[in-house]
């Protein structure tokens, strides 16, 4: 065995290498002084640094489950093998194409006798060192391991460490000179591999041969961990260059890695979570919940599953699904060796309250774990807890959840090119740096700001973010392995899973396949999941588990609602179980009265009249419409009728500060803790923001027609909390359905915006189901507001049946509605969207059964910005986020009036906060004009958070022209867009 204290020079001498070879290997550089903090770093030094970082990751970061798998495939040498495979990644730098890249560094290499001729200058023929490494390593592995199968899954790990996996055809160099010609290069390249292998601790390369193979999804996770180790070891501030081989040793690299890990404050999550003493303890003790029957059912399933698997939880709104899912995650992590949790939410707005809930939950295991909980979305700066923990700002006054806006009120392939996409870095920052008040390297008891860098957010032990982060991990995009590695060691919880439309669903299905193959426990939550989607998700997960492209394992019909379905693989066969007996809901079903309110006028005047009558004698009304302009019109009409401060407006075109404040105010007045603060009269006019994960309690709901599952979600805001005091007129929950009217022959006509968002078919079927309860649409009296109702639904008892019928195969519409024709049009559109998504899926269907990562990125997406990557997983027109400023004499002011300076200069962190409170996302109709006409203000150059953010400058009259539209911002209405 090698003495790890000795230098690589001594290792080479002990191996009997010639002095010429020793001299040549000792000149090969891995990091140039020009790009490494002014100090050259030898190639073997960087390989050993990366291996040493991997050793620390094994001890302090990798999940027990993944360590167990690496032990299995390496014959019990998991840590050593992990160090080797991480460190060997850059062996391809031992070739002329790389060594010639820097003339200063190339000189000693040439002087040692490693020479090259003229190298191609055509960028299309550039020979990348990641591919060069695979090209030189692959034949050696085959020869010395005696197994093409073993070599076949290892060489792509080297070839793909800069973000993309080439096909085997790509390992053929375009010219002999680029890889190295002659005996000298051959000996040097062989020596680099052998010396590194011996220095790490193996006798020779043959001794590295694995005894088994990781599954493809596990290979993807391993590839991401290799990238992580490489990126940490490539930080010149943590790993200063060593230009003399006599100073390079594994022991030295270990010391450097340990010190860097501590300075960066990196750590894993639970690191071996013990089993709870009490089977219900994760609910009763940790979360303080008196378990409901549905929560008990989920937790019992988590205890009884013999292997990690999929759990699909269907339960009514307000049932406590998310807390039960966290409790189940604790059990699954403890039983199977996972190290953290990722909770995926449908939107930024729903992520914030979940982040604060997960913060409190993580703190219950260890107070230091709250600094390991990441919030992954672009507006996290406006979450008070995020800023307190990750940016060193004052913590909220009490220990309750707080969501304020932070102002005190509530791709090339070049070497070391890590790509441009960063969905975690707010507003395109690369990397996302903490504010000036933060101290980097605060140690293990503080947040690790390294995780805020490009594509690293999911690598934190605990993370809450939009579902996009999960979907990105299923796209054929650069560095997808880094995202997937962040998921593979965690329990994954996906809330409101029904919210994924057919386009997004393709990526969700792909993600479930990969997670299933990686053996990752997944918990899906929904109140309104169509049976076909339940079947789809089960089949996708089992497809990964079994390694088969197409699986169809029929899900048994649940015995009732709520229910829990589980799916896993055991002994090479699929197992699917579901709740065979009815699980009682925490509260009995309540009749909800439905009435039609025919209206397709975007101004919504009639809706305002109806709302006024509903709350004339008191009450809390929630109005949910499908268009921002319609919400603004209804809000203005209600104010004109005298509601004044009793009416609130909430939509996506409010700037960040106003939206955060209004959301917090609505939750305070209508949330579960409202108590005596709940007003006598109040109206909230909102768009789809109020559709889900908005924990408010309304007496009456007025809603535009939406697809049945989403309509039921909106109804879930009615009479939501027990013990709420209500006026007698509101003792029965009541829904007025609008946004539709009877057209010719009684066929419903819908708002244009509704048709554009949801399509006619799903709206038509929803209208048919409402008609069964509320009576024919044509019979509604358009001259008065319907205060009495003819019928309704029983909620939650009717929920699964309504959703199943809405998305089933049987016709539900009355004769004359031309349902079949509409369905064919809808089906053609949906199939087109599915095909469009297929272009970006991580794995093409015909390649799903391939055993290795070879060729994964062939013809892959090359999305280069966050907006483009979002467009990959969300089938919508791209939009632009801007910050609103107002031009005033002599300079600019923020939305709240804070002075900025002549060129928009920002003097300190507080002013930055106030300025960024004015951020909002423009409607897609303004995207082209915004991209061509808007730029950051000159005073923002070099300022974190601001230098990439376009300014929407409102002139002194309060508006500006953007393209052909007049744009203004009203403190009450939000962004107002008027076509000129």
Short mmCIF file of C-alpha atoms in Angstrom, two decimals, residues 58-218:
data_model
loop_
_atom_site.label_atom_id
_atom_site.label_comp_id
_atom_site.label_asym_id
_atom_site.label_seq_id
_atom_site.Cartn_x
_atom_site.Cartn_y
_atom_site.Cartn_z
CA UNK A 58 -18.56 10.38 1.48
CA UNK A 59 -18.16 11.02 5.20
CA UNK A 60 -20.34 14.12 5.53
CA UNK A 61 -22.64 14.46 2.56
CA UNK A 62 -23.63 11.29 0.71
CA UNK A 63 -26.78 9.57 1.84
CA UNK A 64 -26.55 6.20 3.55
CA UNK A 65 -28.56 4.72 0.68
CA UNK A 66 -26.12 5.88 -1.98
CA UNK A 67 -23.08 4.86 0.03
CA UNK A 68 -24.66 1.42 0.35
CA UNK A 69 -25.08 1.15 -3.43
CA UNK A 70 -21.48 2.21 -4.10
CA UNK A 71 -20.29 -0.37 -1.60
CA UNK A 72 -22.32 -3.02 -3.42
CA UNK A 73 -20.92 -2.29 -6.89
CA UNK A 74 -17.33 -1.88 -5.68
CA UNK A 75 -17.11 -4.99 -3.55
CA UNK A 76 -17.15 -3.15 -0.23
CA UNK A 77 -14.67 -0.43 -1.23
CA UNK A 78 -17.26 2.27 -1.79
CA UNK A 79 -15.39 5.26 -0.38
CA UNK A 80 -12.13 4.47 -2.15
CA UNK A 81 -13.93 3.75 -5.41
CA UNK A 82 -15.93 6.98 -5.13
CA UNK A 83 -12.72 8.94 -4.58
CA UNK A 84 -11.15 7.31 -7.65
CA UNK A 85 -14.06 7.89 -10.01
CA UNK A 86 -14.38 11.54 -8.92
CA UNK A 87 -10.66 12.21 -9.22
CA UNK A 88 -10.07 10.51 -12.56
CA UNK A 89 -12.51 12.88 -14.27
CA UNK A 90 -9.83 15.24 -15.65
CA UNK A 91 -7.31 12.67 -16.89
CA UNK A 92 -8.05 13.87 -20.43
CA UNK A 93 -6.21 17.10 -19.72
CA UNK A 94 -3.09 15.07 -20.43
CA UNK A 95 -3.38 15.75 -24.15
CA UNK A 96 -2.04 18.43 -26.54
CA UNK A 97 -5.48 19.96 -27.15
CA UNK A 98 -5.62 21.00 -23.50
CA UNK A 99 -1.95 21.52 -22.66
CA UNK A 100 -1.60 23.96 -25.58
CA UNK A 101 -4.48 26.17 -24.44
CA UNK A 102 -2.21 28.46 -22.38
CA UNK A 103 1.14 29.39 -23.93
CA UNK A 104 2.78 30.12 -20.58
CA UNK A 105 1.75 26.79 -19.09
CA UNK A 106 2.57 24.94 -22.33
CA UNK A 107 6.22 26.00 -22.35
CA UNK A 108 7.50 23.63 -19.62
CA UNK A 109 5.44 20.78 -21.10
CA UNK A 110 7.06 21.28 -24.48
CA UNK A 111 10.46 21.58 -22.85
CA UNK A 112 9.95 18.16 -21.22
CA UNK A 113 9.67 16.56 -24.64
CA UNK A 114 5.88 16.30 -24.92
CA UNK A 115 5.44 18.09 -28.23
CA UNK A 116 2.67 18.57 -30.72
CA UNK A 117 2.24 19.79 -34.25
CA UNK A 118 -0.25 22.26 -35.58
CA UNK A 119 -3.60 21.91 -33.83
CA UNK A 120 -6.99 22.60 -35.52
CA UNK A 121 -8.32 26.09 -34.88
CA UNK A 122 -11.84 25.40 -36.14
CA UNK A 123 -14.07 25.46 -33.07
CA UNK A 124 -16.21 22.72 -34.55
CA UNK A 125 -13.19 20.42 -34.40
CA UNK A 126 -12.18 21.41 -30.89
CA UNK A 127 -11.13 18.41 -28.82
CA UNK A 128 -12.54 18.77 -25.32
CA UNK A 129 -10.64 17.30 -22.42
CA UNK A 130 -13.70 15.52 -20.97
CA UNK A 131 -14.11 13.55 -24.20
CA UNK A 132 -10.32 13.09 -24.46
CA UNK A 133 -10.34 11.52 -21.00
CA UNK A 134 -12.96 9.00 -22.01
CA UNK A 135 -11.11 8.26 -25.23
CA UNK A 136 -7.86 7.41 -23.44
CA UNK A 137 -9.52 5.65 -20.50
CA UNK A 138 -12.07 3.46 -22.31
CA UNK A 139 -9.62 1.08 -24.07
CA UNK A 140 -7.55 0.74 -20.91
CA UNK A 141 -10.56 -0.15 -18.81
CA UNK A 142 -11.66 -2.78 -21.30
CA UNK A 143 -8.18 -4.25 -21.46
CA UNK A 144 -7.41 -4.26 -17.74
CA UNK A 145 -10.89 -4.97 -16.41
CA UNK A 146 -11.55 -7.60 -19.04
CA UNK A 147 -15.12 -6.40 -19.32
CA UNK A 148 -16.67 -4.08 -21.88
CA UNK A 149 -19.80 -3.97 -19.71
CA UNK A 150 -17.95 -2.58 -16.69
CA UNK A 151 -16.02 -0.08 -18.79
CA UNK A 152 -19.18 0.87 -20.67
CA UNK A 153 -20.88 2.60 -17.76
CA UNK A 154 -17.74 4.18 -16.26
CA UNK A 155 -16.24 6.02 -19.24
CA UNK A 156 -19.36 8.20 -19.79
CA UNK A 157 -18.90 9.51 -16.23
CA UNK A 158 -15.59 10.98 -17.37
CA UNK A 159 -16.85 12.11 -20.77
CA UNK A 160 -19.86 13.89 -19.27
CA UNK A 161 -18.34 15.81 -16.38
CA UNK A 162 -18.71 19.15 -18.16
CA UNK A 163 -22.42 18.74 -18.51
CA UNK A 164 -23.19 16.61 -21.57
CA UNK A 165 -22.78 12.92 -22.35
CA UNK A 166 -21.46 12.26 -25.88
CA UNK A 167 -22.09 9.16 -27.93
CA UNK A 168 -19.32 6.60 -28.38
CA UNK A 169 -18.82 7.93 -31.91
CA UNK A 170 -17.75 11.21 -30.36
CA UNK A 171 -14.68 9.58 -28.80
CA UNK A 172 -12.87 9.57 -32.14
CA UNK A 173 -10.52 12.58 -32.22
CA UNK A 174 -10.79 14.79 -35.32
CA UNK A 175 -6.99 14.78 -35.71
CA UNK A 176 -4.26 12.62 -34.20
CA UNK A 177 -2.38 15.65 -32.91
CA UNK A 178 -5.14 16.71 -30.52
CA UNK A 179 -5.03 13.52 -28.46
CA UNK A 180 -1.27 13.12 -28.53
CA UNK A 181 0.90 11.31 -31.04
CA UNK A 182 3.86 9.13 -30.26
CA UNK A 183 5.26 6.98 -27.46
CA UNK A 184 5.96 9.94 -25.19
CA UNK A 185 2.33 10.99 -24.99
CA UNK A 186 1.16 7.42 -24.65
CA UNK A 187 3.48 6.83 -21.68
CA UNK A 188 2.57 10.12 -20.02
CA UNK A 189 -1.16 9.50 -20.34
CA UNK A 190 -0.81 5.99 -19.02
CA UNK A 191 1.29 7.26 -16.13
CA UNK A 192 -1.26 9.93 -15.14
CA UNK A 193 -3.96 7.30 -14.75
CA UNK A 194 -1.69 4.81 -12.99
CA UNK A 195 -0.03 7.29 -10.64
CA UNK A 196 -3.34 8.79 -9.58
CA UNK A 197 -4.83 5.32 -9.09
CA UNK A 198 -1.87 4.25 -6.89
CA UNK A 199 -1.81 7.54 -4.96
CA UNK A 200 -5.49 7.22 -4.08
CA UNK A 201 -4.97 3.74 -2.68
CA UNK A 202 -5.48 1.09 -5.35
CA UNK A 203 -2.63 -1.22 -6.31
CA UNK A 204 -3.31 -0.74 -10.00
CA UNK A 205 -6.07 0.02 -12.49
CA UNK A 206 -7.18 -3.60 -12.63
CA UNK A 207 -7.94 -3.40 -8.92
CA UNK A 208 -10.49 -0.62 -9.53
CA UNK A 209 -12.82 -2.87 -11.51
CA UNK A 210 -16.35 -2.78 -10.08
CA UNK A 211 -18.06 -6.08 -9.27
CA UNK A 212 -21.43 -4.79 -10.45
CA UNK A 213 -23.01 -1.87 -12.24
CA UNK A 214 -25.11 1.05 -11.11
CA UNK A 215 -28.44 1.48 -12.86
CA UNK A 216 -28.56 4.33 -15.35
CA UNK A 217 -30.36 6.70 -12.99
CA UNK A 218 -27.81 5.95 -10.29
#
